[in-house]
Amino acid sequence: SRANARHQQRDPPAKPSGTSLEGPVEFVRPPSRGSAPASIGPPIAMVAQVAMEQFTRFVEENVRFSQEDFAILGLNMVGCAFFYYFMLLLKLPDHSWYLTLYSSGVTSFFGVYFFYHLVKDGFAAALSNEQDITRYLAIFFIGYCIMDLSLGTLHYGSLVTYDDGWVHHFLYIVILAYLLHNNMTPLFAVALVEELPIVLLSIFEVQDKRRPSLLFGVLYYVTRVVFHTVLIYKAYPMSRFVFVGGLGLLLWHVEVFQGWVRGYLMRSHARQRMSFRAKLTLMFTMLISQIGTHAFVAYEVIENLPRDANYAPMALLHGLVFVYFLYRFGVVVLDVYTQNFIMTSIGRKKIIYNISWEDPAIDHTVMHMKEDDVVLTISSAGCNVLDYLCEGPKKIIAVDMNWAQLHVLELKLAGIRCLTWKQFFAIWGRSDFKVFTEVYKSKLRPLLAKETAEFWDQNTHLFRDNFMYAGTSGLMAKILCMPLIWSGVREKVRNRTPIEGKGGILFQLTLKICSITSLWSVFAPLGGVPLEQLNLLSRNPQVFVERLVEVLTTRIWKPNNYFYYGYIVGEFAPDCCPRYLEEKNFAIMKQRVDRVKVFHGTWAQGAEAEGPGSITIASLLDSMDWMPPTMIAENISKVIANMDRKKGRIFWRSFADRVHSPVLAHIKADLVDTYDRVGWYLTQFIGPVPEPYDPAMLECTGTDSRPVNSFLDDVAVMAAMAKQGLASKKDVRAFYKSQGKRYDGFREALLPGRDLLMQHAVPWVKTPKTWISVGCGTARDIEFVTGHVKAAGTKVILVDLSDALLDMARQRVIDLGLQTQVQLVEGDINDPKIRKQLPEADLVTCSYCLTMIPKWKDALKSMLDLVKPGGNLALIDFVTREGRESNWDQKLYKWWFAMDGVYFNREHVDWLRAQKSLSTIWYSEEESRVPYTPYYPTHYLYVGEKAK
């Protein structure tokens, strides 16, 4: 698992997710500045001291090496160094895998030998027969762990992580020392067969080749999951310590196995060596066999427990362990399903949406579609595309990444061209299979493109089985509607009879099921709703619970609510159906059917294909809910670049209860406060193409530089923090000077969200000409937006009180080639002398600094005064979580950070919101983990615009 994690470490994310804690500007108490970034100093030091004392005592009691043992250890360490440097001379690509190849090669060879004897002689004989060679192997592996950490620190320190490097290796050293002390090394020798998948992986990694996914996964499962489970239960009578340690490693192995399953299936539509069905069969065979194996060995252990007073609790404990791992494998299934289902369906050209679940009536109340409009929208099931056609725009570009959805629309367009309304309604309103078979080959198929015809040749059963329940969303509807059908709601909906009283037990059961938020992730992918979209309400799920209850008790009973009528009844009615199925609109659609253009790809690609100034309406549905900010920026930039700047308007829906992305916040769209029939979307927005707005700025990038520390680097930083925090006389300059490049590396994870603030929350589309960075520290912020600064020609003024940090900032600016655009100012932002040096600016930012300034109100007022009318003030910092200020964890975080001069205070946010001259453009809160701790404090992003 350490090796697998190291493979992942080789390709860090393109966009860094955190930054450094850049220094404060005003220091009434300069010592706080020096220790403020710590936040984990003295407590870590005390905990580390206690842990070291316990570890030393454990080693003294359980580790006894002879001179021969030390000789073997030393020889192997020399061997490790020789092998590493020899491989380095061969210049094989990835030197971080050299020692892993060496160790796994040797140990897997012996592992196969001892596994043979295990099969031949049985567990009892194999595990009790300690030999010199089994002890040597344990010592050999200790030497490898020591040398991997040592050489890794020298040559590939950033890849030797805390969890998968130091903790993993020290855990093995402790376990092996225990086995050596208790003459139990045969257990380790037998377990070495688990190194087979690692030696296979190492062979490919040192050559920088793609790993053989199937072979690696099967080997990993057989050795590190199934065999490991059997082995630790066989070892249970020998040592409870080994059993517990083995369970911990098994949990680790299951997580790696989960990653393999998810990744292998995600590539199912791209690599055809093995069919998707075969992969699913393999996965479920693995899961069932492991569950069966675990159940059998756990039953054996329980059967052999002594029948004394401890029997019942011990049996219960083993039962709970089994149940827990059963749960973990359930998580594997759920993870694969939720992470892969939608994209796999698209890749396999499967229908997801059988009807469009956006109410087009709302669109028309705000779009005001005219004859000269060119509409860009997403095809989905084609319902809204054809509804727009009834309005008569000049052209409709229907885009979709899923060919199956486009095939649905193309079949509908062919039906409009050649069928009568009765035939068309019979097929799409009632899923009349007889009518479909009568007209498909003779009338419809000749009008279809080759790919579309082939698709429908293979999927005629969709109409036979009722197209209303076709696709994954149809399956979800069928499942969710069952309790409603059983409770008699179907007949009430068919007869348009409102429900009386509480609706009966089954109806109340449906309400209860819909209120269980943990079930949403189960049904959501069926409905084409990715987890990213569900997570938009993770902070306030009760909002949607209330909406679901309101939908079931009120909205489905509204007149002409064909969305729920169709799913509950199983068909549409002529007086309760989408507009494109109404007889009065059929003739006009026949006249306009050629105005629809089908486009396979994203809506950004569809807009580019039309050309600049061509699009007047972009109806983007809810597609941006699952996109990260970078993807939204890339797509929105292309759409706006190809829209009519005078007549263009952008419309979208969202599962969120507010604008969910800072990129969209800068469009400044209006909330559409209209009651729609569906109710699943909590917000809908429409806005004109904003001005000023340069869409090209959305595609600018930073340097992609990401400071990375090794674990020892982080230890050095924490030691400096502890020393600074405990010192009676604090030398701030010496503190920062001593950290050098480690400063940014440690704070990259400690202080997250800086990339999001600088790249997407700050409105670069307004091309700010002057930017003042307050508390700039080492100027890490500027690396996120180097491309933006150069493209906009922005003059940057970096302000900080620490000359040591400004020295680092100066060097960074030179390295970026921005010295002609950047000015450095040393001093206090509230100092009148400094204020005179600073001009009014289009943009003022302050990152993780305000919480360290005692007179924060004065600092905020100074920053606001620097902002030009129409300019922006942007901040990111720690805060207690909104609505949970009095919770124990929030109080803990306040106390922990305050020890080092970082003071959480919600009054910062309240002050910003209370300023009449500031309008909030973007505000969000998020939690992130403090490195090496279980703490998840909240940080906020704020962007305000000063009134003109």
Coordinates of N, CA, C and O in Angstrom, one line a residue, residues 341-342 344-356 380-382 400 402-412 428 452 455-456 458-463 466-476 525-528 567:
F341 N -20.8 5.0 -12.3 CA -22.1 4.6 -13.0 C -22.4 5.5 -14.2 O -22.7 5.1 -15.3
I342 N -22.4 6.8 -13.9 CA -22.8 7.8 -15.0 C -21.8 7.8 -16.2 O -22.2 7.7 -17.3
T344 N -19.7 5.5 -17.0 CA -19.7 4.2 -17.7 C -20.9 4.1 -18.6 O -20.8 3.6 -19.7
S345 N -22.0 4.6 -18.1 CA -23.2 4.6 -19.0 C -23.0 5.4 -20.2 O -23.4 5.0 -21.3
I346 N -22.4 6.6 -20.1 CA -22.1 7.4 -21.3 C -21.1 6.7 -22.2 O -21.3 6.6 -23.4
G347 N -20.0 6.1 -21.6 CA -19.1 5.4 -22.4 C -19.6 4.2 -23.1 O -19.2 3.9 -24.3
R348 N -20.6 3.5 -22.6 CA -21.2 2.3 -23.2 C -22.5 2.7 -24.0 O -23.2 1.8 -24.4
K349 N -22.7 4.0 -24.2 CA -23.8 4.5 -25.0 C -25.2 4.0 -24.4 O -26.0 3.4 -25.2
K350 N -25.3 4.1 -23.2 CA -26.6 3.7 -22.5 C -27.4 5.0 -22.2 O -26.9 6.0 -21.8
I351 N -28.7 4.9 -22.3 CA -29.6 6.0 -22.0 C -29.6 6.2 -20.5 O -29.7 5.3 -19.7
I352 N -29.4 7.5 -20.1 CA -29.6 7.8 -18.7 C -30.9 8.5 -18.4 O -31.7 8.1 -17.6
Y353 N -31.2 9.5 -19.2 CA -32.5 10.2 -19.0 C -33.5 9.9 -20.1 O -33.2 10.0 -21.3
N354 N -34.6 9.3 -19.7 CA -35.7 9.0 -20.7 C -36.7 10.1 -20.9 O -37.4 10.2 -21.9
I355 N -36.7 11.1 -19.9 CA -37.4 12.3 -20.1 C -36.5 13.4 -19.5 O -35.7 13.1 -18.7
S356 N -36.7 14.6 -20.0 CA -36.0 15.8 -19.4 C -36.6 16.3 -18.2 O -37.8 16.5 -18.2
S380 N -30.2 16.0 -23.5 CA -30.8 15.2 -22.6 C -31.8 14.2 -23.3 O -31.3 13.6 -24.3
A381 N -33.0 14.1 -22.9 CA -34.0 13.2 -23.7 C -34.7 14.0 -24.8 O -35.5 13.4 -25.5
G382 N -34.3 15.2 -25.0 CA -34.9 15.9 -26.2 C -36.2 16.6 -25.9 O -36.7 17.4 -26.7
D400 N -24.7 17.0 -26.5 CA -24.7 16.0 -25.5 C -23.4 15.2 -25.6 O -23.0 14.9 -26.8
N402 N -23.3 12.2 -24.4 CA -23.8 10.8 -24.5 C -24.5 10.6 -25.8 O -25.5 11.1 -26.1
W403 N -23.9 9.7 -26.7 CA -24.5 9.4 -28.0 C -25.9 8.9 -27.8 O -26.8 9.2 -28.6
A404 N -26.2 8.1 -26.8 CA -27.5 7.5 -26.6 C -28.6 8.6 -26.5 O -29.7 8.4 -27.0
Q405 N -28.2 9.7 -25.7 CA -29.2 10.7 -25.6 C -29.5 11.4 -26.9 O -30.6 11.8 -27.2
L406 N -28.5 11.6 -27.7 CA -28.7 12.2 -29.0 C -29.5 11.3 -29.9 O -30.3 11.7 -30.8
H407 N -29.3 10.0 -29.8 CA -30.1 9.0 -30.6 C -31.5 9.1 -30.2 O -32.4 8.9 -31.1
V408 N -31.8 9.4 -29.0 CA -33.3 9.5 -28.6 C -33.8 10.8 -29.3 O -34.9 10.7 -29.9
L409 N -33.1 11.9 -29.3 CA -33.6 13.1 -29.9 C -33.8 12.9 -31.4 O -34.7 13.3 -32.0
E410 N -32.8 12.2 -32.0 CA -32.8 12.0 -33.5 C -34.0 11.1 -33.9 O -34.7 11.4 -34.9
L411 N -34.4 10.2 -33.0 CA -35.5 9.4 -33.3 C -36.8 10.2 -33.2 O -37.8 10.0 -34.0
K412 N -36.9 11.1 -32.3 CA -38.0 12.0 -32.1 C -38.1 12.9 -33.3 O -39.2 13.1 -33.8
W428 N -44.2 7.8 -28.1 CA -43.5 8.6 -27.1 C -44.4 8.9 -25.9 O -43.9 9.3 -24.8
T452 N -27.2 6.1 -35.4 CA -28.5 6.1 -34.7 C -29.4 4.9 -35.1 O -30.0 4.3 -34.2
F455 N -28.1 1.9 -33.3 CA -28.5 1.9 -31.8 C -29.9 1.4 -31.6 O -30.2 0.6 -30.8
W456 N -30.8 1.9 -32.4 CA -32.2 1.5 -32.3 C -32.5 0.1 -32.7 O -33.4 -0.5 -32.2
Q458 N -30.7 -2.3 -32.0 CA -30.3 -3.1 -30.8 C -31.1 -2.8 -29.6 O -31.0 -3.4 -28.5
N459 N -32.0 -1.7 -29.6 CA -32.7 -1.2 -28.4 C -34.2 -1.1 -28.6 O -34.8 -0.3 -27.9
T460 N -34.7 -1.8 -29.5 CA -36.2 -1.8 -29.7 C -36.9 -2.2 -28.4 O -38.1 -1.8 -28.2
H461 N -36.3 -3.0 -27.6 CA -36.9 -3.5 -26.3 C -37.2 -2.4 -25.4 O -38.1 -2.6 -24.5
L462 N -36.6 -1.2 -25.5 CA -36.9 -0.1 -24.7 C -38.4 0.3 -24.8 O -39.0 0.7 -23.8
F463 N -39.0 0.2 -26.0 CA -40.4 0.5 -26.1 C -41.2 -0.7 -25.7 O -42.4 -0.5 -25.2
N466 N -41.6 -0.6 -22.0 CA -42.2 0.8 -21.6 C -41.0 1.8 -21.5 O -40.3 1.8 -20.5
F467 N -41.0 2.7 -22.5 CA -39.9 3.7 -22.5 C -40.0 4.6 -21.3 O -39.0 5.2 -21.0
M468 N -41.1 4.7 -20.7 CA -41.2 5.6 -19.6 C -40.3 5.2 -18.4 O -39.9 6.0 -17.6
Y469 N -40.0 3.9 -18.4 CA -39.0 3.4 -17.4 C -37.7 2.9 -18.0 O -37.0 2.1 -17.4
A470 N -37.4 3.5 -19.2 CA -36.1 3.1 -19.9 C -35.0 4.0 -19.2 O -35.3 5.0 -18.6
G471 N -33.8 3.6 -19.5 CA -32.7 4.3 -19.0 C -32.5 4.2 -17.5 O -33.4 3.6 -16.8
T472 N -31.4 4.7 -17.0 CA -31.2 4.6 -15.5 C -32.2 5.4 -14.7 O -32.6 5.0 -13.6
S473 N -32.5 6.6 -15.2 CA -33.5 7.4 -14.5 C -34.8 6.8 -14.5 O -35.6 6.9 -13.5
G474 N -35.2 6.1 -15.5 CA -36.5 5.4 -15.5 C -36.5 4.3 -14.5 O -37.5 4.0 -13.9
L475 N -35.3 3.6 -14.4 CA -35.2 2.5 -13.4 C -35.4 3.1 -12.0 O -36.1 2.5 -11.1
M476 N -34.7 4.2 -11.7 CA -34.8 4.9 -10.4 C -36.3 5.2 -10.2 O -36.8 5.0 -9.1
P525 N -27.1 8.3 -8.6 CA -26.5 8.0 -9.9 C -27.5 7.4 -10.9 O -27.3 7.6 -12.1
L526 N -28.5 6.6 -10.5 CA -29.5 6.1 -11.4 C -30.2 7.2 -12.1 O -30.5 7.2 -13.3
G527 N -30.4 8.3 -11.4 CA -31.1 9.5 -11.9 C -30.2 10.4 -12.7 O -30.6 11.5 -13.1
G528 N -28.9 10.0 -12.9 CA -28.0 10.8 -13.6 C -27.5 12.0 -12.7 O -27.0 13.0 -13.2
Y567 N -44.3 9.2 -14.7 CA -43.6 8.2 -14.0 C -44.5 7.3 -13.1 O -44.4 6.1 -13.0

